[in-house]
Amino acid sequence: MSVAREARGRVDAGGLGMAWAMWPGHAAPVVGLHGVTASYMNFVGVAEMLRGRASLLALDLRGRGDTDKPGGGPFGMSQHAADVAAAIAAFGLGPSVVVGHSMGAFVAVALAAEHPELVSGLVLVDGGLPLEVPAGIPAEQLLDVALAAQMARLRTTYDSLESYLDYWRSLPVFADGLWNDWVERYLSYDLGGDPPSMRPKASETAVRGDFADTLEADRLRGWLTEVKVPVLLLRATEGFEPGSPPLLPDALVQREGKLVTDLTERVVEATHYSIALSSSGAETVADGIVEWTHRCA
């Protein structure tokens, strides 16, 4: 498997220093937005599968990767949308197709609703619709239950990159053979500092604040009704781990999808992670991006 190499830099987004990666291709770039504990490197496999058919500009959202991490926030989808809008303006881009994975899909919806002049279409990857909160779990505890392993890693110090990779190799998410160069590049970028005191770059404060904001279902529904551009929803058949229920089951999509004026939805045989980082998942997402750039041109 060859690996796409990207240009990297930082852009002033309304006073926030945002890190970015650019994979070259045809025409103006699609804008990529990652998940709640991730970074722009979550799109490395999608960029490879685009094979120059479309340019991809992926951003580290505030509190993640090499973007600034204001300790007191503010965080939340509306704030991220404002940051992304400032970055798009700083790059001098016109209305863009925006692709968001997981939490990035919620940010994309907020961006399309609050800054519609900057968005020509949306590709939502396993996110963007109000999620069902499991019964019996208080909202404030849901993050630590649903993403227990991911949250534990944010508080752990690793003595080397290899020990960090070993931690990830042992998780059930990789039980289906999802381990490749893309995963290693993503995780290598995710880890900051120097041995023997290396830590993941994502801010736990940012993660907690943003996750709570994604549970504001009524506000999200309001944004969805305001989205007037074509929306492609790609949803995984499984959740965070192989064999787990999907985050966006049929009934939820049938109910919440009615809020969107122009929605096309497709089911992808993947988990929440492999939909972006496996060969088949990344290719499906890349094909959807190319289709949507043509449709929304």
XYZ file of C-alpha atoms in Angstrom:
297
model
C 0.000 0.000 0.000
C 1.521 3.321 -1.027
C 1.080 6.282 1.279
C 0.104 9.791 0.231
C 2.480 12.467 1.505
C 1.055 15.804 2.419
C 2.146 19.408 2.773
C 1.747 20.696 6.323
C 1.462 24.135 7.861
C -0.434 26.463 10.172
C -2.997 29.130 9.415
C -4.302 32.017 11.513
C -8.011 31.306 11.941
C -9.365 34.353 13.728
C -6.531 34.384 16.253
C -6.379 30.603 16.607
C -3.332 28.896 15.116
C -4.745 25.919 13.206
C -2.551 23.119 11.880
C -3.432 21.736 8.464
C -2.405 19.107 5.932
C -2.949 19.377 2.172
C -2.988 16.494 -0.278
C -2.891 17.814 -3.864
C -5.345 16.968 -6.605
C -7.692 18.622 -9.070
C -9.584 21.858 -8.477
C -10.226 23.577 -5.148
C -9.752 21.388 -2.084
C -12.395 19.557 -0.141
C -12.199 20.487 3.561
C -11.792 17.557 5.979
C -12.836 17.653 9.662
C -11.891 14.847 12.073
C -13.439 13.180 15.116
C -13.487 14.024 18.804
C -10.065 12.597 19.830
C -8.497 12.506 16.356
C -6.498 14.807 14.057
C -6.182 15.671 10.380
C -4.160 12.486 9.900
C -7.408 10.527 10.213
C -7.805 11.393 6.501
C -4.493 9.931 5.306
C -6.156 6.808 3.864
C -8.926 8.789 2.193
C -6.305 11.076 0.659
C -4.422 8.074 -0.719
C -7.613 6.665 -2.221
C -8.425 9.993 -3.840
C -5.231 9.528 -5.904
C -5.237 13.142 -7.046
C -8.865 13.046 -8.166
C -9.610 15.793 -5.645
C -7.513 18.017 -3.405
C -8.006 17.538 0.327
C -7.342 20.158 2.992
C -7.722 18.632 6.467
C -7.617 20.712 9.633
C -6.729 19.981 13.258
C -9.684 21.341 15.234
C -8.987 23.436 18.321
C -7.626 21.370 21.188
C -6.289 18.648 18.886
C -3.129 17.812 16.990
C -0.828 20.795 16.519
C -3.616 23.389 16.633
C -3.721 25.761 19.610
C -5.294 24.406 22.795
C -6.918 27.254 24.747
C -7.250 25.800 28.229
C -10.549 27.470 29.034
C -12.110 26.989 25.620
C -14.548 27.896 24.300
C -15.329 24.589 22.646
C -18.435 23.160 20.969
C -19.659 22.692 17.417
C -20.522 26.346 16.809
C -17.054 27.437 17.930
C -15.389 24.847 15.705
C -17.568 26.011 12.807
C -16.380 29.584 13.371
C -12.748 28.406 13.447
C -13.168 26.437 10.221
C -14.940 29.365 8.564
C -11.990 31.608 9.454
C -9.541 29.038 8.073
C -11.485 28.705 4.813
C -11.451 32.483 4.465
C -7.722 32.630 5.228
C -7.048 30.117 2.450
C -9.173 32.201 0.090
C -11.463 29.306 -0.759
C -14.904 29.712 -2.241
C -17.892 27.548 -1.277
C -16.417 24.125 -0.521
C -17.475 20.527 -0.133
C -16.883 19.702 3.546
C -16.330 16.125 4.698
C -16.618 15.357 8.395
C -15.950 12.079 10.180
C -17.639 11.395 13.538
C -17.608 14.670 15.517
C -16.296 16.384 12.393
C -19.652 15.614 10.782
C -21.422 17.586 13.516
C -19.022 20.487 12.948
C -19.720 20.284 9.210
C -23.469 20.520 9.825
C -22.979 23.539 12.109
C -20.743 25.157 9.484
C -23.317 24.654 6.712
C -26.068 26.103 8.895
C -24.184 29.057 10.366
C -21.845 29.894 7.465
C -23.813 28.709 4.413
C -21.885 30.929 1.997
C -18.794 28.742 2.566
C -20.351 25.309 1.957
C -21.398 23.819 -1.396
C -22.035 20.279 -0.154
C -21.526 17.939 2.802
C -20.130 14.414 3.090
C -20.976 13.116 6.569
C -19.032 9.996 7.560
C -20.713 8.076 10.399
C -21.885 11.187 12.183
C -23.877 14.384 11.929
C -27.313 13.125 13.057
C -28.511 13.195 16.693
C -27.264 10.050 18.407
C -29.302 7.769 20.637
C -28.094 7.904 24.241
C -28.151 4.415 25.828
C -30.724 4.037 28.586
C -29.416 4.055 32.134
C -26.197 5.966 31.410
C -26.144 9.613 32.554
C -25.026 11.949 29.778
C -22.029 13.130 31.805
C -20.771 9.525 32.046
C -21.421 8.505 28.458
C -18.030 9.651 27.140
C -16.122 7.524 29.649
C -18.309 4.510 28.873
C -18.444 4.749 25.084
C -14.820 5.820 24.589
C -13.202 4.312 27.669
C -9.988 3.204 25.938
C -9.609 6.463 24.037
C -10.091 8.573 27.165
C -7.692 6.419 29.189
C -4.956 7.017 26.647
C -5.263 10.814 27.016
C -4.205 10.512 30.669
C -1.363 8.059 30.052
C 2.322 8.819 29.531
C 4.166 6.573 27.071
C 7.886 5.974 27.110
C 8.112 5.572 23.330
C 6.133 5.629 20.136
C 6.377 1.850 19.946
C 4.740 1.427 23.355
C 1.909 3.678 22.163
C 1.470 1.608 19.022
C 1.485 -1.570 21.116
C -1.328 -0.139 23.246
C -3.435 0.458 20.150
C -2.620 -2.918 18.575
C -4.128 -4.623 21.630
C -7.538 -2.923 21.330
C -10.612 -4.733 19.977
C -11.006 -2.108 17.258
C -8.115 -3.805 15.455
C -9.388 -7.352 15.974
C -10.632 -7.478 12.377
C -7.154 -6.933 10.960
C -7.339 -3.159 10.691
C -3.663 -2.306 11.004
C -1.741 -0.651 8.192
C 0.636 2.173 7.324
C -2.210 4.692 7.523
C -2.999 3.714 11.108
C 0.665 3.991 12.089
C 0.989 7.426 10.472
C -2.175 8.598 12.177
C -1.002 7.374 15.590
C 2.563 8.628 15.112
C 1.230 12.134 14.535
C -1.164 11.735 17.475
C 1.649 11.341 20.010
C 3.546 14.414 21.233
C 6.523 15.143 23.470
C 9.792 13.297 23.836
C 10.667 9.864 25.263
C 10.124 8.767 27.970
C 7.291 11.253 28.601
C 5.129 11.177 25.489
C 1.403 12.018 25.560
C -1.420 12.117 23.014
C -1.934 15.638 21.670
C -5.712 15.895 22.137
C -6.825 17.988 25.116
C -9.125 16.089 27.472
C -10.845 19.368 28.358
C -11.641 19.956 24.693
C -12.802 16.375 24.179
C -15.169 16.520 27.148
C -16.596 19.888 26.206
C -17.155 18.910 22.593
C -18.642 15.499 23.318
C -21.224 17.040 25.637
C -22.098 19.525 22.909
C -22.805 16.731 20.384
C -25.563 15.498 22.710
C -27.568 18.727 22.262
C -30.010 16.986 19.939
C -32.564 19.765 19.528
C -29.948 22.312 18.488
C -28.471 19.832 16.026
C -31.924 19.223 14.572
C -32.285 22.957 14.108
C -29.019 23.075 12.175
C -30.032 20.117 10.027
C -33.209 21.879 8.927
C -31.129 24.883 7.860
C -28.768 22.872 5.639
C -29.820 23.515 2.036
C -26.864 21.968 0.178
C -26.725 18.324 -0.986
C -25.706 15.960 1.820
C -24.134 12.512 1.403
C -24.297 10.361 4.543
C -21.983 7.335 4.676
C -22.774 5.225 7.726
C -20.931 2.203 9.072
C -22.607 -1.146 9.750
C -20.784 -1.479 13.102
C -19.896 0.830 15.971
C -16.553 1.486 17.604
C -15.620 -2.193 17.705
C -16.287 -5.135 15.389
C -19.657 -6.672 16.206
C -20.989 -3.645 18.092
C -24.234 -1.897 17.048
C -23.887 0.958 14.551
C -23.912 4.544 15.769
C -26.471 5.396 13.095
C -28.989 2.515 12.886
C -31.730 2.391 10.260
C -34.513 3.729 12.484
C -32.449 6.727 13.584
C -31.533 7.646 10.016
C -35.116 7.266 8.834
C -36.319 9.554 11.648
C -33.612 12.219 11.747
C -32.723 12.152 8.058
C -36.117 13.636 7.239
C -34.849 16.935 8.619
C -32.372 17.312 5.751
C -33.668 18.881 2.547
C -31.424 16.895 0.168
C -30.028 13.721 1.756
C -28.446 10.705 0.069
C -27.469 7.942 2.477
C -25.419 4.794 1.957
C -24.431 1.952 4.247
C -20.754 0.930 4.343
C -19.513 -2.459 5.605
C -17.116 -1.077 8.221
C -16.692 -0.022 11.835
C -16.686 3.611 12.934
C -12.884 3.612 12.524
C -12.323 1.338 9.542
C -14.708 3.433 7.435
C -11.845 5.941 7.211
C -8.718 3.860 7.799
C -9.255 0.538 5.995
C -8.649 0.171 2.260
C -12.286 -0.553 1.443
C -13.669 2.097 3.776
C -11.283 4.840 2.664
C -11.961 4.025 -0.985
C -15.714 4.298 -0.449
C -15.328 7.657 1.283
C -12.964 8.903 -1.435
C -15.376 7.843 -4.177
C -18.164 9.681 -2.369
C -16.045 12.820 -2.137
C -15.296 12.750 -5.862
C -18.973 12.199 -6.669
C -19.992 15.101 -4.433
C -17.372 17.520 -5.795
C -18.844 16.918 -9.265
C -22.429 17.186 -8.071
C -21.831 20.363 -6.069
C -19.539 22.123 -8.546
